[in-house]
Amino acid sequence: MADIERYRPEDRRAVDALYRRVFGNDAAEASRLRWDWQYRRNPNNPGHEPEIWIAREGPAIVGQYATMPVKVSIRGHETQGSWGMDVMVAPERQRQGLGEILFRTWDRNVGASLGLGLSEASYRLFQKLRWPDVGPVPCLVKPLTRRALRRPNWPVAINRLVSALTLPVVRIVARTRPLRAEVRLIQRFDDSFTALWDELAPRFDFSVRRDAAYLNWKYVSAPHVRYAIAALRRDDRNVGYAVYRHVHEPRGRVTLLVDFLADPADDDGLSTLLHWVDREARHVDSDKIRAFAMHAAFRRVLRRSGYFQVKSTMEFVVKVNGVDVEPAFYEALDKWHVTLGDSDQDR
Ligand SMILES: CC(C)(COP(=O)(O)OP(=O)(O)OC[C@H]1O[C@@H](n2cnc3c(N)ncnc32)[C@H](O)[C@@H]1OP(=O)(O)O)[C@@H](O)C(=O)NCCC(=O)NCCS
């Protein structure tokens, strides 16, 4: 039987080799580039060590559960949460109960065990272990050009016809509107964003703590992607932010609204940020903007700003251990703030 222990620096080579076997060469290369930042430099690491569990059988490593510790605010109470990320079991040892032992060890050690954007196998395992299933996180898309509605699985002629028919609607949705507050591009999050988070945290039933240390780690020092950060300002104060980047996808250019924050009651604030992102997206000739948002008030503003809700595949499971919550907590999701920036979804 395997022993489950914490990761030690000398495990790195064996873990890399297992990762390559389970996820393939490309994913392993990408993971190697992110590894130090993702696991070692996370400001929320307990004891400043990576939060990774290893399954050992004698000298061999047969599984790992690598996680991203975060502070989670649950109705204003903070607990040490943890996104489960790179979980794997050696192919010849799968379906023999090792995954379950790894999931349970992780869960016993954290105040909230969280999973986002899961593989079929891990989603099934979470279901088997009865983790509350609160997803998927809604996905919203704003079309900016007639290419926005193309689908990779449709023939070219159909794509052209749909583009032509929907053009008038796209033109109305995508029209430029004036900004109603000041928006400024910033290079780093200063301490005023920690104060903003402390002020806003009690308005969310569930959200990862978005303080300056976390935000700078996540969006300023990530080695694999480059983000733009826009601060929303009113009366000389930072009252919100939006993090975004532009990507090429097979059917066109997409601006990803990766993360954002504002007072959920401040409709004008979020819509000003969204208009800023519209302009930036248009500037680089994006066909659409894509966002993930769970909070009902944020989604309302997104819809009013021209976003449409589309099918989402970003599964989300949560089990809270460190704060007392009743079963109904997992059903009232309107005040939960979760975005594409959470966990390691944007990679
Ligand atoms: C996910 C993973 C870690 C689970 O480990 P495991 O040791 O196989 O899991 P267990 O034996 O404890 O549990 C088995 C349960 O997991 C689920 N499961 C595991 N592999 C599955 C698969 N290929 N398809 C569907 N469900 C699967 C099922 O619920 C299964 O229960 P069942 O055997 O009664 O049907 C392992 O399958 C793995 O390494 N997969 C490839 C990497 C991966 O997808 N990682 C998750 C990234 S989010």
GROMACS .gro file of C-alpha atoms and ligand atoms in nm:
model
  395
    1MET     CA    1   0.000   0.000   0.000
    2ALA     CA    2   0.119   0.352  -0.074
    3ASP     CA    3   0.233   0.602   0.190
    4ILE     CA    4   0.109   0.958   0.149
    5GLU     CA    5   0.365   1.218   0.251
    6ARG     CA    6   0.446   1.581   0.189
    7TYR     CA    7   0.661   1.666  -0.113
    8ARG     CA    8   1.038   1.694  -0.062
    9PRO     CA    9   1.271   1.887  -0.296
   10GLU     CA   10   1.449   1.565  -0.397
   11ASP     CA   11   1.117   1.431  -0.539
   12ARG     CA   12   1.121   1.682  -0.823
   13ARG     CA   13   1.273   1.459  -1.096
   14ALA     CA   14   1.050   1.162  -1.022
   15VAL     CA   15   0.741   1.386  -1.012
   16ASP     CA   16   0.839   1.547  -1.346
   17ALA     CA   17   0.878   1.201  -1.501
   18LEU     CA   18   0.538   1.088  -1.371
   19TYR     CA   19   0.377   1.411  -1.497
   20ARG     CA   20   0.521   1.342  -1.844
   21ARG     CA   21   0.375   0.990  -1.843
   22VAL     CA   22   0.030   1.097  -1.726
   23PHE     CA   23  -0.023   1.430  -1.906
   24GLY     CA   24   0.221   1.407  -2.204
   25ASN     CA   25   0.528   1.603  -2.311
   26ASP     CA   26   0.366   1.937  -2.400
   27ALA     CA   27   0.178   1.967  -2.072
   28ALA     CA   28   0.490   1.862  -1.881
   29GLU     CA   29   0.700   2.130  -2.053
   30ALA     CA   30   0.436   2.394  -1.978
   31SER     CA   31   0.416   2.281  -1.617
   32ARG     CA   32   0.796   2.294  -1.579
   33LEU     CA   33   0.793   2.660  -1.687
   34ARG     CA   34   0.529   2.747  -1.427
   35TRP     CA   35   0.636   2.514  -1.147
   36ASP     CA   36   0.857   2.738  -0.934
   37TRP     CA   37   0.614   3.028  -0.950
   38GLN     CA   38   0.304   2.816  -0.907
   39TYR     CA   39   0.416   2.598  -0.618
   40ARG     CA   40   0.712   2.765  -0.450
   41ARG     CA   41   0.635   3.136  -0.476
   42ASN     CA   42   0.267   3.136  -0.379
   43PRO     CA   43   0.243   3.392  -0.094
   44ASN     CA   44  -0.022   3.174   0.075
   45ASN     CA   45   0.198   2.865   0.108
   46PRO     CA   46   0.176   2.732   0.463
   47GLY     CA   47   0.530   2.741   0.610
   48HIS     CA   48   0.651   2.876   0.272
   49GLU     CA   49   0.663   2.521   0.135
   50PRO     CA   50   0.477   2.388  -0.173
   51GLU     CA   51   0.148   2.226  -0.070
   52ILE     CA   52   0.190   1.893  -0.248
   53TRP     CA   53   0.120   1.539  -0.130
   54ILE     CA   54   0.311   1.245  -0.276
   55ALA     CA   55   0.205   0.879  -0.289
   56ARG     CA   56   0.512   0.656  -0.245
   57GLU     CA   57   0.552   0.282  -0.279
   58GLY     CA   58   0.900   0.199  -0.156
   59PRO     CA   59   1.135   0.423  -0.353
   60ALA     CA   60   0.880   0.482  -0.634
   61ILE     CA   61   0.644   0.780  -0.663
   62VAL     CA   62   0.308   0.657  -0.791
   63GLY     CA   63   0.090   0.966  -0.743
   64GLN     CA   64   0.074   1.327  -0.638
   65TYR     CA   65  -0.178   1.588  -0.536
   66ALA     CA   66  -0.036   1.935  -0.603
   67THR     CA   67  -0.245   2.227  -0.482
   68MET     CA   68  -0.269   2.606  -0.474
   69PRO     CA   69  -0.328   2.737  -0.122
   70VAL     CA   70  -0.547   3.047  -0.104
   71LYS     CA   71  -0.728   3.228   0.172
   72VAL     CA   72  -1.101   3.190   0.122
   73SER     CA   73  -1.357   3.431   0.254
   74ILE     CA   74  -1.684   3.263   0.346
   75ARG     CA   75  -1.951   3.513   0.445
   76GLY     CA   76  -1.676   3.735   0.585
   77HIS     CA   77  -1.494   3.454   0.774
   78GLU     CA   78  -1.155   3.355   0.642
   79THR     CA   79  -1.028   2.999   0.617
   80GLN     CA   80  -0.722   2.838   0.458
   81GLY     CA   81  -0.851   2.705   0.126
   82SER     CA   82  -0.677   2.501  -0.138
   83TRP     CA   83  -0.737   2.456  -0.511
   84GLY     CA   84  -0.666   2.098  -0.614
   85MET     CA   85  -0.468   2.118  -0.937
   86ASP     CA   86  -0.218   1.869  -1.069
   87VAL     CA   87  -0.352   1.542  -0.933
   88MET     CA   88  -0.226   1.224  -1.096
   89VAL     CA   89  -0.181   0.854  -1.037
   90ALA     CA   90   0.059   0.635  -1.239
   91PRO     CA   91  -0.140   0.476  -1.526
   92GLU     CA   92  -0.082   0.118  -1.403
   93ARG     CA   93  -0.205   0.212  -1.054
   94GLN     CA   94  -0.523   0.401  -1.152
   95ARG     CA   95  -0.870   0.280  -1.049
   96GLN     CA   96  -0.729   0.104  -0.739
   97GLY     CA   97  -0.823   0.360  -0.474
   98LEU     CA   98  -0.503   0.570  -0.468
   99GLY     CA   99  -0.676   0.883  -0.601
  100GLU     CA  100  -0.935   0.860  -0.326
  101ILE     CA  101  -0.663   0.840  -0.057
  102LEU     CA  102  -0.487   1.144  -0.206
  103PHE     CA  103  -0.814   1.346  -0.227
  104ARG     CA  104  -0.903   1.261   0.133
  105THR     CA  105  -0.555   1.342   0.269
  106TRP     CA  106  -0.567   1.683   0.100
  107ASP     CA  107  -0.919   1.750   0.229
  108ARG     CA  108  -0.830   1.658   0.589
  109ASN     CA  109  -0.551   1.915   0.587
  110VAL     CA  110  -0.728   2.222   0.450
  111GLY     CA  111  -1.010   2.454   0.557
  112ALA     CA  112  -1.179   2.436   0.215
  113SER     CA  113  -1.095   2.190  -0.065
  114LEU     CA  114  -1.176   2.338  -0.404
  115GLY     CA  115  -1.174   2.204  -0.759
  116LEU     CA  116  -1.222   2.407  -1.078
  117GLY     CA  117  -1.222   2.303  -1.446
  118LEU     CA  118  -1.185   1.931  -1.382
  119SER     CA  119  -1.091   1.639  -1.604
  120GLU     CA  120  -1.362   1.376  -1.654
  121ALA     CA  121  -1.176   1.134  -1.423
  122SER     CA  122  -1.131   1.376  -1.134
  123TYR     CA  123  -1.485   1.517  -1.170
  124ARG     CA  124  -1.619   1.161  -1.142
  125LEU     CA  125  -1.402   1.095  -0.839
  126PHE     CA  126  -1.521   1.416  -0.669
  127GLN     CA  127  -1.879   1.303  -0.736
  128LYS     CA  128  -1.809   0.955  -0.602
  129LEU     CA  129  -1.668   1.110  -0.283
  130ARG     CA  130  -1.976   1.340  -0.263
  131TRP     CA  131  -1.803   1.679  -0.282
  132PRO     CA  132  -2.073   1.945  -0.322
  133ASP     CA  133  -2.105   2.026  -0.695
  134VAL     CA  134  -2.171   2.399  -0.737
  135GLY     CA  135  -2.072   2.443  -1.100
  136PRO     CA  136  -2.028   2.499  -1.377
  137VAL     CA  137  -1.915   2.860  -1.345
  138PRO     CA  138  -2.123   3.056  -1.600
  139CYS     CA  139  -1.940   3.165  -1.916
  140LEU     CA  140  -2.034   3.492  -2.089
  141VAL     CA  141  -1.927   3.613  -2.432
  142LYS     CA  142  -1.952   3.954  -2.593
  143PRO     CA  143  -1.932   3.950  -2.974
  144LEU     CA  144  -1.735   4.237  -3.127
  145THR     CA  145  -1.714   4.137  -3.492
  146ARG     CA  146  -1.920   3.914  -3.714
  147ARG     CA  147  -1.649   3.648  -3.689
  148ALA     CA  148  -1.740   3.613  -3.319
  149LEU     CA  149  -2.021   3.366  -3.386
  150ARG     CA  150  -1.821   3.121  -3.592
  151ARG     CA  151  -1.811   2.763  -3.472
  152PRO     CA  152  -1.521   2.530  -3.552
  153ASN     CA  153  -1.762   2.240  -3.615
  154TRP     CA  154  -1.981   2.424  -3.870
  155PRO     CA  155  -1.905   2.422  -4.245
  156VAL     CA  156  -1.761   2.746  -4.390
  157ALA     CA  157  -2.085   2.830  -4.576
  158ILE     CA  158  -2.294   2.807  -4.259
  159ASN     CA  159  -2.041   3.016  -4.067
  160ARG     CA  160  -2.058   3.284  -4.340
  161LEU     CA  161  -2.438   3.285  -4.339
  162VAL     CA  162  -2.458   3.314  -3.958
  163SER     CA  163  -2.201   3.596  -3.964
  164ALA     CA  164  -2.402   3.788  -4.225
  165LEU     CA  165  -2.738   3.741  -4.051
  166THR     CA  166  -2.613   3.842  -3.708
  167LEU     CA  167  -2.407   4.140  -3.819
  168PRO     CA  168  -2.671   4.408  -3.734
  169VAL     CA  169  -2.707   4.273  -3.378
  170VAL     CA  170  -2.330   4.253  -3.332
  171ARG     CA  171  -2.299   4.615  -3.445
  172ILE     CA  172  -2.547   4.734  -3.183
  173VAL     CA  173  -2.393   4.525  -2.902
  174ALA     CA  174  -2.038   4.627  -2.990
  175ARG     CA  175  -2.092   5.003  -3.020
  176THR     CA  176  -1.854   5.222  -2.823
  177ARG     CA  177  -1.985   5.394  -2.511
  178PRO     CA  178  -1.826   5.669  -2.302
  179LEU     CA  179  -1.646   5.581  -1.976
  180ARG     CA  180  -1.817   5.701  -1.660
  181ALA     CA  181  -1.524   5.691  -1.414
  182GLU     CA  182  -1.151   5.703  -1.446
  183VAL     CA  183  -0.968   5.388  -1.552
  184ARG     CA  184  -0.593   5.365  -1.541
  185LEU     CA  185  -0.351   5.092  -1.652
  186ILE     CA  186  -0.127   4.981  -1.365
  187GLN     CA  187   0.187   4.766  -1.341
  188ARG     CA  188   0.135   4.636  -0.987
  189PHE     CA  189  -0.133   4.622  -0.721
  190ASP     CA  190  -0.045   4.850  -0.431
  191ASP     CA  191  -0.165   4.814  -0.070
  192SER     CA  192  -0.483   5.008  -0.144
  193PHE     CA  193  -0.612   4.691  -0.318
  194THR     CA  194  -0.572   4.497   0.009
  195ALA     CA  195  -0.779   4.766   0.181
  196LEU     CA  196  -1.036   4.743  -0.101
  197TRP     CA  197  -1.053   4.365  -0.057
  198ASP     CA  198  -1.100   4.397   0.322
  199GLU     CA  199  -1.384   4.639   0.261
  200LEU     CA  200  -1.559   4.423  -0.002
  201ALA     CA  201  -1.498   4.071   0.139
  202PRO     CA  202  -1.811   4.064   0.362
  203ARG     CA  203  -2.030   4.129   0.054
  204PHE     CA  204  -1.941   3.787  -0.090
  205ASP     CA  205  -2.064   3.452   0.042
  206PHE     CA  206  -1.763   3.285  -0.118
  207SER     CA  207  -1.449   3.429  -0.275
  208VAL     CA  208  -1.074   3.379  -0.272
  209ARG     CA  209  -0.903   3.663  -0.083
  210ARG     CA  210  -0.789   3.906  -0.351
  211ASP     CA  211  -0.527   4.107  -0.159
  212ALA     CA  212  -0.227   4.280  -0.316
  213ALA     CA  213   0.017   3.994  -0.239
  214TYR     CA  214  -0.210   3.739  -0.408
  215LEU     CA  215  -0.291   3.964  -0.704
  216ASN     CA  216   0.072   4.051  -0.772
  217TRP     CA  217   0.174   3.686  -0.753
  218LYS     CA  218  -0.112   3.575  -0.977
  219TYR     CA  219  -0.124   3.852  -1.237
  220VAL     CA  220   0.208   4.040  -1.228
  221SER     CA  221   0.470   3.769  -1.178
  222ALA     CA  222   0.317   3.475  -1.369
  223PRO     CA  223   0.592   3.344  -1.601
  224HIS     CA  224   0.367   3.189  -1.870
  225VAL     CA  225   0.129   3.472  -1.962
  226ARG     CA  226   0.130   3.851  -1.966
  227TYR     CA  227  -0.171   4.036  -1.833
  228ALA     CA  228  -0.296   4.391  -1.863
  229ILE     CA  229  -0.438   4.538  -1.543
  230ALA     CA  230  -0.685   4.826  -1.535
  231ALA     CA  231  -0.766   5.003  -1.208
  232LEU     CA  232  -1.102   5.171  -1.160
  233ARG     CA  233  -1.066   5.502  -0.978
  234ARG     CA  234  -1.309   5.734  -0.810
  235ASP     CA  235  -1.226   6.033  -0.586
  236ASP     CA  236  -0.856   5.946  -0.615
  237ARG     CA  237  -0.912   5.594  -0.476
  238ASN     CA  238  -0.884   5.250  -0.637
  239VAL     CA  239  -1.233   5.101  -0.623
  240GLY     CA  240  -1.196   4.806  -0.858
  241TYR     CA  241  -0.980   4.636  -1.118
  242ALA     CA  242  -0.996   4.423  -1.431
  243VAL     CA  243  -0.727   4.178  -1.548
  244TYR     CA  244  -0.732   4.071  -1.914
  245ARG     CA  245  -0.525   3.942  -2.203
  246HIS     CA  246  -0.569   3.877  -2.573
  247VAL     CA  247  -0.525   3.533  -2.728
  248HIS     CA  248  -0.543   3.370  -3.071
  249GLU     CA  249  -0.784   3.079  -3.093
  250PRO     CA  250  -0.841   2.858  -3.399
  251ARG     CA  251  -1.147   3.063  -3.506
  252GLY     CA  252  -1.029   3.411  -3.423
  253ARG     CA  253  -0.891   3.650  -3.171
  254VAL     CA  254  -1.035   3.655  -2.820
  255THR     CA  255  -0.992   3.892  -2.529
  256LEU     CA  256  -1.015   3.705  -2.199
  257LEU     CA  257  -1.150   3.902  -1.907
  258VAL     CA  258  -0.961   3.688  -1.658
  259ASP     CA  259  -1.046   3.851  -1.326
  260PHE     CA  260  -1.219   4.160  -1.193
  261LEU     CA  261  -1.340   4.313  -0.870
  262ALA     CA  262  -1.572   4.597  -0.777
  263ASP     CA  263  -1.843   4.649  -0.521
  264PRO     CA  264  -2.128   4.423  -0.641
  265ALA     CA  265  -2.365   4.715  -0.577
  266ASP     CA  266  -2.154   4.946  -0.796
  267ASP     CA  267  -2.310   4.875  -1.139
  268ASP     CA  268  -2.151   5.185  -1.287
  269GLY     CA  269  -1.808   5.079  -1.163
  270LEU     CA  270  -1.812   4.737  -1.326
  271SER     CA  271  -1.972   4.866  -1.646
  272THR     CA  272  -1.699   5.132  -1.672
  273LEU     CA  273  -1.434   4.861  -1.641
  274LEU     CA  274  -1.616   4.653  -1.903
  275HIS     CA  275  -1.626   4.946  -2.144
  276TRP     CA  276  -1.254   4.990  -2.095
  277VAL     CA  277  -1.196   4.624  -2.178
  278ASP     CA  278  -1.422   4.666  -2.487
  279ARG     CA  279  -1.200   4.944  -2.615
  280GLU     CA  280  -0.884   4.749  -2.552
  281ALA     CA  281  -1.030   4.443  -2.724
  282ARG     CA  282  -1.136   4.647  -3.025
  283HIS     CA  283  -0.797   4.811  -3.037
  284VAL     CA  284  -0.629   4.473  -3.094
  285ASP     CA  285  -0.907   4.363  -3.331
  286SER     CA  286  -1.054   4.088  -3.108
  287ASP     CA  287  -1.364   3.913  -3.238
  288LYS     CA  288  -1.509   3.863  -2.892
  289ILE     CA  289  -1.453   3.897  -2.519
  290ARG     CA  290  -1.499   3.598  -2.291
  291ALA     CA  291  -1.555   3.608  -1.914
  292PHE     CA  292  -1.652   3.363  -1.642
  293ALA     CA  293  -1.860   3.502  -1.356
  294MET     CA  294  -2.068   3.347  -1.085
  295HIS     CA  295  -2.199   3.648  -0.892
  296ALA     CA  296  -2.555   3.734  -1.001
  297ALA     CA  297  -2.503   4.112  -0.981
  298PHE     CA  298  -2.184   4.095  -1.188
  299ARG     CA  299  -2.355   3.876  -1.447
  300ARG     CA  300  -2.642   4.123  -1.471
  301VAL     CA  301  -2.399   4.406  -1.550
  302LEU     CA  302  -2.216   4.184  -1.799
  303ARG     CA  303  -2.543   4.106  -1.979
  304ARG     CA  304  -2.639   4.474  -1.984
  305SER     CA  305  -2.300   4.546  -2.136
  306GLY     CA  306  -2.364   4.314  -2.430
  307TYR     CA  307  -2.247   3.976  -2.299
  308PHE     CA  308  -2.448   3.658  -2.365
  309GLN     CA  309  -2.437   3.355  -2.143
  310VAL     CA  310  -2.311   3.047  -2.329
  311LYS     CA  311  -2.252   2.685  -2.232
  312SER     CA  312  -1.978   2.650  -1.973
  313THR     CA  313  -1.756   2.351  -1.912
  314MET     CA  314  -1.580   2.499  -1.608
  315GLU     CA  315  -1.691   2.251  -1.341
  316PHE     CA  316  -1.664   2.367  -0.982
  317VAL     CA  317  -1.671   2.162  -0.661
  318VAL     CA  318  -1.625   2.293  -0.307
  319LYS     CA  319  -1.611   2.139   0.039
  320VAL     CA  320  -1.584   2.379   0.332
  321ASN     CA  321  -1.433   2.233   0.650
  322GLY     CA  322  -1.296   2.535   0.837
  323VAL     CA  323  -1.618   2.738   0.874
  324ASP     CA  324  -1.958   2.603   0.975
  325VAL     CA  325  -2.191   2.604   0.676
  326GLU     CA  326  -2.531   2.442   0.636
  327PRO     CA  327  -2.622   2.239   0.322
  328ALA     CA  328  -2.818   2.539   0.184
  329PHE     CA  329  -2.488   2.730   0.159
  330TYR     CA  330  -2.399   2.522  -0.147
  331GLU     CA  331  -2.728   2.605  -0.319
  332ALA     CA  332  -2.744   2.985  -0.283
  333LEU     CA  333  -2.469   3.084  -0.526
  334ASP     CA  334  -2.572   3.439  -0.621
  335LYS     CA  335  -2.308   3.601  -0.401
  336TRP     CA  336  -2.018   3.376  -0.493
  337HIS     CA  337  -1.733   3.543  -0.679
  338VAL     CA  338  -1.539   3.304  -0.902
  339THR     CA  339  -1.369   3.390  -1.231
  340LEU     CA  340  -1.136   3.243  -1.494
  341GLY     CA  341  -0.848   3.380  -1.285
  342ASP     CA  342  -0.924   3.142  -1.000
  343SER     CA  343  -0.722   2.824  -0.949
  344ASP     CA  344  -0.488   2.767  -1.245
  345GLN     CA  345  -0.757   2.784  -1.512
  346ASP     CA  346  -0.583   3.046  -1.724
  347ARG     CA  347  -0.275   2.859  -1.840
  348LIG     C1  348  -0.799   1.137  -1.151
  348LIG     C2  349  -0.705   1.030  -1.092
  348LIG     C3  350  -0.599   1.099  -1.009
  348LIG     C4  351  -0.789   0.939  -1.001
  348LIG     O1  352  -0.701   0.846  -0.940
  348LIG     P1  353  -0.742   0.691  -0.924
  348LIG     O2  354  -0.638   0.629  -0.836
  348LIG     O3  355  -0.764   0.630  -1.056
  348LIG     O4  356  -0.881   0.703  -0.846
  348LIG     P2  357  -0.953   0.596  -0.751
  348LIG     O5  358  -0.912   0.458  -0.790
  348LIG     O6  359  -0.932   0.631  -0.607
  348LIG     O7  360  -1.104   0.625  -0.783
  348LIG     C5  361  -1.162   0.574  -0.894
  348LIG     C6  362  -1.281   0.662  -0.929
  348LIG     O8  363  -1.237   0.780  -0.995
  348LIG     C7  364  -1.318   0.806  -1.110
  348LIG     N1  365  -1.235   0.779  -1.228
  348LIG     C8  366  -1.102   0.751  -1.227
  348LIG     N2  367  -1.057   0.738  -1.354
  348LIG     C9  368  -1.162   0.758  -1.434
  348LIG    C10  369  -1.180   0.761  -1.575
  348LIG     N3  370  -1.077   0.736  -1.659
  348LIG     N4  371  -1.302   0.785  -1.625
  348LIG    C11  372  -1.407   0.809  -1.544
  348LIG     N5  373  -1.397   0.808  -1.407
  348LIG    C12  374  -1.276   0.782  -1.354
  348LIG    C13  375  -1.434   0.707  -1.099
  348LIG     O9  376  -1.532   0.766  -1.019
  348LIG    C14  377  -1.369   0.592  -1.027
  348LIG    O10  378  -1.461   0.514  -0.959
  348LIG     P3  379  -1.495   0.368  -1.019
  348LIG    O11  380  -1.365   0.300  -1.045
  348LIG    O12  381  -1.576   0.304  -0.910
  348LIG    O13  382  -1.573   0.395  -1.143
  348LIG    C15  383  -0.641   0.942  -1.201
  348LIG    O14  384  -0.743   0.884  -1.276
  348LIG    C16  385  -0.549   1.016  -1.296
  348LIG    O15  386  -0.430   1.031  -1.268
  348LIG     N6  387  -0.603   1.057  -1.411
  348LIG    C17  388  -0.527   1.123  -1.516
  348LIG    C18  389  -0.489   1.264  -1.477
  348LIG    C19  390  -0.608   1.351  -1.447
  348LIG    O16  391  -0.710   1.348  -1.514
  348LIG     N7  392  -0.593   1.436  -1.344
  348LIG    C20  393  -0.694   1.528  -1.303
  348LIG    C21  394  -0.664   1.665  -1.355
  348LIG     S1  395  -0.796   1.777  -1.306
   0.00000   0.00000   0.00000
